[in-house]
Amino acid sequence: MVNWQDLEHLGFPPYTAKSIIRQGKAFMVQQGYEFYQGKRVSVIPLKAVKSVIGDIELSSETEE
């Protein structure tokens, strides 16, 4: 699971990190996971992040 702070630690600016989370949540909703429609949900699976930014190598600290 990944949150916007994890993305910031990887070097993304704050607005970009939050935008990736928003887009990842939309991806998960499209996949049928209605849970991610909630406003207070702030973590998404790594596969949702990869669907937004591509298949880049993320540190093992984030993947745990």
PDB file of N, CA, C and O in Angstrom:
ATOM      1  N   MET A   1       0.847  -1.171   0.000  1.00  0.00           N
ATOM      2  CA  MET A   1       0.000   0.000   0.000  1.00  0.00           C
ATOM      3  C   MET A   1       0.899   1.243   0.000  1.00  0.00           C
ATOM      4  O   MET A   1       1.944   1.255   0.635  1.00  0.00           O
ATOM      5  N   VAL A   2       0.454   2.260  -0.723  1.00  0.00           N
ATOM      6  CA  VAL A   2       1.254   3.467  -0.916  1.00  0.00           C
ATOM      7  C   VAL A   2       0.400   4.682  -0.579  1.00  0.00           C
ATOM      8  O   VAL A   2      -0.783   4.732  -0.931  1.00  0.00           O
ATOM      9  N   ASN A   3       0.975   5.661   0.101  1.00  0.00           N
ATOM     10  CA  ASN A   3       0.278   6.924   0.324  1.00  0.00           C
ATOM     11  C   ASN A   3       1.087   8.063  -0.289  1.00  0.00           C
ATOM     12  O   ASN A   3       2.182   7.854  -0.817  1.00  0.00           O
ATOM     13  N   TRP A   4       0.576   9.274  -0.215  1.00  0.00           N
ATOM     14  CA  TRP A   4       1.245  10.388  -0.892  1.00  0.00           C
ATOM     15  C   TRP A   4       2.586  10.727  -0.242  1.00  0.00           C
ATOM     16  O   TRP A   4       3.498  11.180  -0.923  1.00  0.00           O
ATOM     17  N   GLN A   5       2.736  10.468   1.048  1.00  0.00           N
ATOM     18  CA  GLN A   5       4.021  10.731   1.692  1.00  0.00           C
ATOM     19  C   GLN A   5       5.103   9.793   1.148  1.00  0.00           C
ATOM     20  O   GLN A   5       6.255  10.204   0.984  1.00  0.00           O
ATOM     21  N   ASP A   6       4.727   8.548   0.870  1.00  0.00           N
ATOM     22  CA  ASP A   6       5.688   7.605   0.288  1.00  0.00           C
ATOM     23  C   ASP A   6       6.170   8.116  -1.069  1.00  0.00           C
ATOM     24  O   ASP A   6       7.355   8.026  -1.390  1.00  0.00           O
ATOM     25  N   LEU A   7       5.247   8.645  -1.851  1.00  0.00           N
ATOM     26  CA  LEU A   7       5.602   9.168  -3.172  1.00  0.00           C
ATOM     27  C   LEU A   7       6.503  10.398  -3.049  1.00  0.00           C
ATOM     28  O   LEU A   7       7.418  10.591  -3.848  1.00  0.00           O
ATOM     29  N   GLU A   8       6.246  11.230  -2.035  1.00  0.00           N
ATOM     30  CA  GLU A   8       7.115  12.390  -1.798  1.00  0.00           C
ATOM     31  C   GLU A   8       8.534  11.941  -1.462  1.00  0.00           C
ATOM     32  O   GLU A   8       9.502  12.541  -1.910  1.00  0.00           O
ATOM     33  N   HIS A   9       8.654  10.892  -0.660  1.00  0.00           N
ATOM     34  CA  HIS A   9       9.981  10.378  -0.293  1.00  0.00           C
ATOM     35  C   HIS A   9      10.730   9.849  -1.509  1.00  0.00           C
ATOM     36  O   HIS A   9      11.958   9.795  -1.499  1.00  0.00           O
ATOM     37  N   LEU A  10       9.978   9.460  -2.542  1.00  0.00           N
ATOM     38  CA  LEU A  10      10.602   8.987  -3.775  1.00  0.00           C
ATOM     39  C   LEU A  10      10.998  10.132  -4.694  1.00  0.00           C
ATOM     40  O   LEU A  10      11.599   9.916  -5.731  1.00  0.00           O
ATOM     41  N   GLY A  11      10.622  11.380  -4.329  1.00  0.00           N
ATOM     42  CA  GLY A  11      11.051  12.534  -5.104  1.00  0.00           C
ATOM     43  C   GLY A  11       9.951  13.282  -5.844  1.00  0.00           C
ATOM     44  O   GLY A  11      10.225  14.263  -6.527  1.00  0.00           O
ATOM     45  N   PHE A  12       8.708  12.829  -5.727  1.00  0.00           N
ATOM     46  CA  PHE A  12       7.619  13.549  -6.381  1.00  0.00           C
ATOM     47  C   PHE A  12       7.252  14.790  -5.576  1.00  0.00           C
ATOM     48  O   PHE A  12       7.230  14.747  -4.340  1.00  0.00           O
ATOM     49  N   PRO A  13       6.926  15.905  -6.240  1.00  0.00           N
ATOM     50  CA  PRO A  13       6.452  17.090  -5.521  1.00  0.00           C
ATOM     51  C   PRO A  13       5.109  16.793  -4.843  1.00  0.00           C
ATOM     52  O   PRO A  13       4.384  15.892  -5.273  1.00  0.00           O
ATOM     53  N   PRO A  14       4.763  17.531  -3.791  1.00  0.00           N
ATOM     54  CA  PRO A  14       3.528  17.248  -3.040  1.00  0.00           C
ATOM     55  C   PRO A  14       2.268  17.201  -3.906  1.00  0.00           C
ATOM     56  O   PRO A  14       1.460  16.276  -3.774  1.00  0.00           O
ATOM     57  N   TYR A  15       2.088  18.177  -4.787  1.00  0.00           N
ATOM     58  CA  TYR A  15       0.874  18.185  -5.605  1.00  0.00           C
ATOM     59  C   TYR A  15       0.837  16.979  -6.536  1.00  0.00           C
ATOM     60  O   TYR A  15      -0.210  16.346  -6.711  1.00  0.00           O
ATOM     61  N   THR A  16       1.959  16.620  -7.118  1.00  0.00           N
ATOM     62  CA  THR A  16       2.025  15.481  -8.024  1.00  0.00           C
ATOM     63  C   THR A  16       1.744  14.184  -7.276  1.00  0.00           C
ATOM     64  O   THR A  16       1.026  13.311  -7.771  1.00  0.00           O
ATOM     65  N   ALA A  17       2.287  14.045  -6.088  1.00  0.00           N
ATOM     66  CA  ALA A  17       2.061  12.845  -5.277  1.00  0.00           C
ATOM     67  C   ALA A  17       0.576  12.679  -4.964  1.00  0.00           C
ATOM     68  O   ALA A  17       0.018  11.583  -5.100  1.00  0.00           O
ATOM     69  N   LYS A  18      -0.077  13.761  -4.576  1.00  0.00           N
ATOM     70  CA  LYS A  18      -1.507  13.695  -4.269  1.00  0.00           C
ATOM     71  C   LYS A  18      -2.328  13.424  -5.520  1.00  0.00           C
ATOM     72  O   LYS A  18      -3.334  12.714  -5.475  1.00  0.00           O
ATOM     73  N   SER A  19      -1.894  13.952  -6.646  1.00  0.00           N
ATOM     74  CA  SER A  19      -2.586  13.711  -7.910  1.00  0.00           C
ATOM     75  C   SER A  19      -2.470  12.237  -8.315  1.00  0.00           C
ATOM     76  O   SER A  19      -3.443  11.653  -8.810  1.00  0.00           O
ATOM     77  N   ILE A  20      -1.324  11.642  -8.107  1.00  0.00           N
ATOM     78  CA  ILE A  20      -1.137  10.220  -8.411  1.00  0.00           C
ATOM     79  C   ILE A  20      -2.077   9.377  -7.558  1.00  0.00           C
ATOM     80  O   ILE A  20      -2.696   8.427  -8.046  1.00  0.00           O
ATOM     81  N   ILE A  21      -2.211   9.729  -6.285  1.00  0.00           N
ATOM     82  CA  ILE A  21      -3.124   9.003  -5.398  1.00  0.00           C
ATOM     83  C   ILE A  21      -4.558   9.142  -5.895  1.00  0.00           C
ATOM     84  O   ILE A  21      -5.307   8.162  -5.955  1.00  0.00           O
ATOM     85  N   ARG A  22      -4.962  10.358  -6.279  1.00  0.00           N
ATOM     86  CA  ARG A  22      -6.318  10.578  -6.803  1.00  0.00           C
ATOM     87  C   ARG A  22      -6.584   9.728  -8.041  1.00  0.00           C
ATOM     88  O   ARG A  22      -7.630   9.085  -8.167  1.00  0.00           O
ATOM     89  N   GLN A  23      -5.631   9.735  -8.960  1.00  0.00           N
ATOM     90  CA  GLN A  23      -5.788   8.965 -10.192  1.00  0.00           C
ATOM     91  C   GLN A  23      -5.791   7.455  -9.906  1.00  0.00           C
ATOM     92  O   GLN A  23      -6.537   6.701 -10.536  1.00  0.00           O
ATOM     93  N   GLY A  24      -4.983   7.043  -8.969  1.00  0.00           N
ATOM     94  CA  GLY A  24      -4.952   5.634  -8.577  1.00  0.00           C
ATOM     95  C   GLY A  24      -6.259   5.192  -7.948  1.00  0.00           C
ATOM     96  O   GLY A  24      -6.735   4.079  -8.187  1.00  0.00           O
ATOM     97  N   LYS A  25      -6.858   6.070  -7.147  1.00  0.00           N
ATOM     98  CA  LYS A  25      -8.160   5.760  -6.559  1.00  0.00           C
ATOM     99  C   LYS A  25      -9.211   5.613  -7.653  1.00  0.00           C
ATOM    100  O   LYS A  25     -10.040   4.692  -7.612  1.00  0.00           O
ATOM    101  N   ALA A  26      -9.185   6.483  -8.641  1.00  0.00           N
ATOM    102  CA  ALA A  26     -10.128   6.395  -9.759  1.00  0.00           C
ATOM    103  C   ALA A  26      -9.929   5.086 -10.519  1.00  0.00           C
ATOM    104  O   ALA A  26     -10.899   4.431 -10.916  1.00  0.00           O
ATOM    105  N   PHE A  27      -8.676   4.675 -10.700  1.00  0.00           N
ATOM    106  CA  PHE A  27      -8.374   3.405 -11.353  1.00  0.00           C
ATOM    107  C   PHE A  27      -8.981   2.241 -10.573  1.00  0.00           C
ATOM    108  O   PHE A  27      -9.585   1.334 -11.153  1.00  0.00           O
ATOM    109  N   MET A  28      -8.817   2.258  -9.252  1.00  0.00           N
ATOM    110  CA  MET A  28      -9.353   1.177  -8.432  1.00  0.00           C
ATOM    111  C   MET A  28     -10.878   1.127  -8.487  1.00  0.00           C
ATOM    112  O   MET A  28     -11.465   0.047  -8.504  1.00  0.00           O
ATOM    113  N   VAL A  29     -11.519   2.284  -8.527  1.00  0.00           N
ATOM    114  CA  VAL A  29     -12.981   2.328  -8.644  1.00  0.00           C
ATOM    115  C   VAL A  29     -13.410   1.728  -9.985  1.00  0.00           C
ATOM    116  O   VAL A  29     -14.374   0.964 -10.057  1.00  0.00           O
ATOM    117  N   GLN A  30     -12.675   2.043 -11.050  1.00  0.00           N
ATOM    118  CA  GLN A  30     -12.972   1.463 -12.363  1.00  0.00           C
ATOM    119  C   GLN A  30     -12.815  -0.050 -12.359  1.00  0.00           C
ATOM    120  O   GLN A  30     -13.513  -0.748 -13.098  1.00  0.00           O
ATOM    121  N   GLN A  31     -11.919  -0.552 -11.535  1.00  0.00           N
ATOM    122  CA  GLN A  31     -11.709  -1.987 -11.433  1.00  0.00           C
ATOM    123  C   GLN A  31     -12.795  -2.670 -10.593  1.00  0.00           C
ATOM    124  O   GLN A  31     -12.802  -3.883 -10.471  1.00  0.00           O
ATOM    125  N   GLY A  32     -13.675  -1.880  -9.999  1.00  0.00           N
ATOM    126  CA  GLY A  32     -14.784  -2.437  -9.228  1.00  0.00           C
ATOM    127  C   GLY A  32     -14.629  -2.373  -7.730  1.00  0.00           C
ATOM    128  O   GLY A  32     -15.448  -2.918  -6.992  1.00  0.00           O
ATOM    129  N   TYR A  33     -13.600  -1.703  -7.234  1.00  0.00           N
ATOM    130  CA  TYR A  33     -13.379  -1.579  -5.794  1.00  0.00           C
ATOM    131  C   TYR A  33     -13.993  -0.274  -5.302  1.00  0.00           C
ATOM    132  O   TYR A  33     -13.323   0.749  -5.221  1.00  0.00           O
ATOM    133  N   GLU A  34     -15.265  -0.310  -4.957  1.00  0.00           N
ATOM    134  CA  GLU A  34     -16.003   0.887  -4.550  1.00  0.00           C
ATOM    135  C   GLU A  34     -15.447   1.528  -3.285  1.00  0.00           C
ATOM    136  O   GLU A  34     -15.652   2.720  -3.043  1.00  0.00           O
ATOM    137  N   PHE A  35     -14.735   0.771  -2.479  1.00  0.00           N
ATOM    138  CA  PHE A  35     -14.139   1.272  -1.246  1.00  0.00           C
ATOM    139  C   PHE A  35     -13.299   2.522  -1.498  1.00  0.00           C
ATOM    140  O   PHE A  35     -13.267   3.442  -0.685  1.00  0.00           O
ATOM    141  N   TYR A  36     -12.642   2.580  -2.643  1.00  0.00           N
ATOM    142  CA  TYR A  36     -11.719   3.670  -2.942  1.00  0.00           C
ATOM    143  C   TYR A  36     -12.422   4.957  -3.362  1.00  0.00           C
ATOM    144  O   TYR A  36     -11.764   5.953  -3.625  1.00  0.00           O
ATOM    145  N   GLN A  37     -13.760   4.970  -3.386  1.00  0.00           N
ATOM    146  CA  GLN A  37     -14.495   6.204  -3.667  1.00  0.00           C
ATOM    147  C   GLN A  37     -14.527   7.120  -2.444  1.00  0.00           C
ATOM    148  O   GLN A  37     -14.786   8.307  -2.577  1.00  0.00           O
ATOM    149  N   GLY A  38     -14.274   6.588  -1.275  1.00  0.00           N
ATOM    150  CA  GLY A  38     -14.329   7.368  -0.051  1.00  0.00           C
ATOM    151  C   GLY A  38     -13.294   8.481  -0.014  1.00  0.00           C
ATOM    152  O   GLY A  38     -12.157   8.311  -0.446  1.00  0.00           O
ATOM    153  N   LYS A  39     -13.703   9.640   0.507  1.00  0.00           N
ATOM    154  CA  LYS A  39     -12.798  10.788   0.607  1.00  0.00           C
ATOM    155  C   LYS A  39     -11.621  10.537   1.531  1.00  0.00           C
ATOM    156  O   LYS A  39     -10.528  11.036   1.313  1.00  0.00           O
ATOM    157  N   ARG A  40     -11.839   9.791   2.586  1.00  0.00           N
ATOM    158  CA  ARG A  40     -10.804   9.610   3.598  1.00  0.00           C
ATOM    159  C   ARG A  40      -9.826   8.482   3.287  1.00  0.00           C
ATOM    160  O   ARG A  40      -8.891   8.262   4.041  1.00  0.00           O
ATOM    161  N   VAL A  41     -10.044   7.782   2.213  1.00  0.00           N
ATOM    162  CA  VAL A  41      -9.109   6.721   1.820  1.00  0.00           C
ATOM    163  C   VAL A  41      -7.880   7.396   1.226  1.00  0.00           C
ATOM    164  O   VAL A  41      -7.970   8.113   0.236  1.00  0.00           O
ATOM    165  N   SER A  42      -6.733   7.174   1.843  1.00  0.00           N
ATOM    166  CA  SER A  42      -5.525   7.877   1.395  1.00  0.00           C
ATOM    167  C   SER A  42      -4.389   6.935   1.013  1.00  0.00           C
ATOM    168  O   SER A  42      -3.285   7.378   0.750  1.00  0.00           O
ATOM    169  N   VAL A  43      -4.656   5.640   0.991  1.00  0.00           N
ATOM    170  CA  VAL A  43      -3.654   4.675   0.560  1.00  0.00           C
ATOM    171  C   VAL A  43      -4.228   3.837  -0.572  1.00  0.00           C
ATOM    172  O   VAL A  43      -5.422   3.559  -0.598  1.00  0.00           O
ATOM    173  N   ILE A  44      -3.350   3.470  -1.505  1.00  0.00           N
ATOM    174  CA  ILE A  44      -3.774   2.657  -2.635  1.00  0.00           C
ATOM    175  C   ILE A  44      -2.742   1.565  -2.867  1.00  0.00           C
ATOM    176  O   ILE A  44      -1.588   1.707  -2.460  1.00  0.00           O
ATOM    177  N   PRO A  45      -3.135   0.483  -3.516  1.00  0.00           N
ATOM    178  CA  PRO A  45      -2.164  -0.582  -3.810  1.00  0.00           C
ATOM    179  C   PRO A  45      -1.099  -0.125  -4.799  1.00  0.00           C
ATOM    180  O   PRO A  45      -1.320   0.780  -5.611  1.00  0.00           O
ATOM    181  N   LEU A  46       0.032  -0.771  -4.740  1.00  0.00           N
ATOM    182  CA  LEU A  46       1.144  -0.445  -5.625  1.00  0.00           C
ATOM    183  C   LEU A  46       0.750  -0.602  -7.090  1.00  0.00           C
ATOM    184  O   LEU A  46       1.176   0.178  -7.938  1.00  0.00           O
ATOM    185  N   LYS A  47      -0.120  -1.576  -7.404  1.00  0.00           N
ATOM    186  CA  LYS A  47      -0.526  -1.772  -8.801  1.00  0.00           C
ATOM    187  C   LYS A  47      -1.279  -0.557  -9.331  1.00  0.00           C
ATOM    188  O   LYS A  47      -1.181  -0.231 -10.502  1.00  0.00           O
ATOM    189  N   ALA A  48      -2.006   0.156  -8.475  1.00  0.00           N
ATOM    190  CA  ALA A  48      -2.716   1.361  -8.901  1.00  0.00           C
ATOM    191  C   ALA A  48      -1.732   2.484  -9.191  1.00  0.00           C
ATOM    192  O   ALA A  48      -1.902   3.233 -10.153  1.00  0.00           O
ATOM    193  N   VAL A  49      -0.685   2.588  -8.381  1.00  0.00           N
ATOM    194  CA  VAL A  49       0.346   3.599  -8.624  1.00  0.00           C
ATOM    195  C   VAL A  49       1.044   3.312  -9.945  1.00  0.00           C
ATOM    196  O   VAL A  49       1.249   4.209 -10.762  1.00  0.00           O
ATOM    197  N   LYS A  50       1.367   2.054 -10.177  1.00  0.00           N
ATOM    198  CA  LYS A  50       2.041   1.678 -11.419  1.00  0.00           C
ATOM    199  C   LYS A  50       1.152   1.916 -12.633  1.00  0.00           C
ATOM    200  O   LYS A  50       1.650   2.208 -13.708  1.00  0.00           O
ATOM    201  N   SER A  51      -0.166   1.798 -12.468  1.00  0.00           N
ATOM    202  CA  SER A  51      -1.068   2.064 -13.595  1.00  0.00           C
ATOM    203  C   SER A  51      -1.050   3.541 -13.972  1.00  0.00           C
ATOM    204  O   SER A  51      -1.278   3.892 -15.129  1.00  0.00           O
ATOM    205  N   VAL A  52      -0.755   4.404 -13.022  1.00  0.00           N
ATOM    206  CA  VAL A  52      -0.733   5.847 -13.272  1.00  0.00           C
ATOM    207  C   VAL A  52       0.631   6.296 -13.798  1.00  0.00           C
ATOM    208  O   VAL A  52       0.711   7.012 -14.790  1.00  0.00           O
ATOM    209  N   ILE A  53       1.708   5.879 -13.142  1.00  0.00           N
ATOM    210  CA  ILE A  53       3.031   6.403 -13.497  1.00  0.00           C
ATOM    211  C   ILE A  53       3.859   5.448 -14.346  1.00  0.00           C
ATOM    212  O   ILE A  53       4.971   5.771 -14.724  1.00  0.00           O
ATOM    213  N   GLY A  54       3.320   4.287 -14.627  1.00  0.00           N
ATOM    214  CA  GLY A  54       4.071   3.322 -15.414  1.00  0.00           C
ATOM    215  C   GLY A  54       4.793   2.345 -14.523  1.00  0.00           C
ATOM    216  O   GLY A  54       4.762   2.433 -13.302  1.00  0.00           O
ATOM    217  N   ASP A  55       5.478   1.425 -15.138  1.00  0.00           N
ATOM    218  CA  ASP A  55       6.150   0.368 -14.394  1.00  0.00           C
ATOM    219  C   ASP A  55       7.584   0.774 -14.096  1.00  0.00           C
ATOM    220  O   ASP A  55       8.531   0.293 -14.698  1.00  0.00           O
ATOM    221  N   ILE A  56       7.731   1.708 -13.129  1.00  0.00           N
ATOM    222  CA  ILE A  56       9.063   2.127 -12.730  1.00  0.00           C
ATOM    223  C   ILE A  56       9.456   1.396 -11.460  1.00  0.00           C
ATOM    224  O   ILE A  56       8.595   0.869 -10.750  1.00  0.00           O
ATOM    225  N   GLU A  57      10.716   1.356 -11.171  1.00  0.00           N
ATOM    226  CA  GLU A  57      11.215   0.675  -9.973  1.00  0.00           C
ATOM    227  C   GLU A  57      11.006   1.575  -8.758  1.00  0.00           C
ATOM    228  O   GLU A  57      11.511   2.685  -8.709  1.00  0.00           O
ATOM    229  N   LEU A  58      10.258   1.071  -7.786  1.00  0.00           N
ATOM    230  CA  LEU A  58      10.062   1.789  -6.533  1.00  0.00           C
ATOM    231  C   LEU A  58      10.885   1.092  -5.454  1.00  0.00           C
ATOM    232  O   LEU A  58      11.137  -0.097  -5.530  1.00  0.00           O
ATOM    233  N   SER A  59      11.281   1.838  -4.437  1.00  0.00           N
ATOM    234  CA  SER A  59      12.136   1.272  -3.404  1.00  0.00           C
ATOM    235  C   SER A  59      11.396   0.166  -2.648  1.00  0.00           C
ATOM    236  O   SER A  59      10.180   0.168  -2.539  1.00  0.00           O
ATOM    237  N   SER A  60      12.129  -0.770  -2.094  1.00  0.00           N
ATOM    238  CA  SER A  60      11.531  -1.886  -1.351  1.00  0.00           C
ATOM    239  C   SER A  60      10.831  -1.417  -0.086  1.00  0.00           C
ATOM    240  O   SER A  60       9.946  -2.077   0.404  1.00  0.00           O
ATOM    241  N   GLU A  61      11.215  -0.250   0.423  1.00  0.00           N
ATOM    242  CA  GLU A  61      10.562   0.281   1.613  1.00  0.00           C
ATOM    243  C   GLU A  61       9.090   0.555   1.336  1.00  0.00           C
ATOM    244  O   GLU A  61       8.239   0.321   2.179  1.00  0.00           O
ATOM    245  N   THR A  62       8.756   1.022   0.147  1.00  0.00           N
ATOM    246  CA  THR A  62       7.384   1.323  -0.228  1.00  0.00           C
ATOM    247  C   THR A  62       6.596   0.053  -0.489  1.00  0.00           C
ATOM    248  O   THR A  62       5.410  -0.009  -0.227  1.00  0.00           O
ATOM    249  N   GLU A  63       7.233  -0.990  -0.984  1.00  0.00           N
ATOM    250  CA  GLU A  63       6.545  -2.199  -1.377  1.00  0.00           C
ATOM    251  C   GLU A  63       6.108  -3.053  -0.195  1.00  0.00           C
ATOM    252  O   GLU A  63       5.314  -3.959  -0.337  1.00  0.00           O
ATOM    253  N   GLU A  64       6.581  -2.799   0.992  1.00  0.00           N
ATOM    254  CA  GLU A  64       6.246  -3.616   2.156  1.00  0.00           C
ATOM    255  C   GLU A  64       4.854  -3.400   2.615  1.00  0.00           C
ATOM    256  O   GLU A  64       4.114  -2.620   2.484  1.00  0.00           O
TER     257      GLU A  64
END
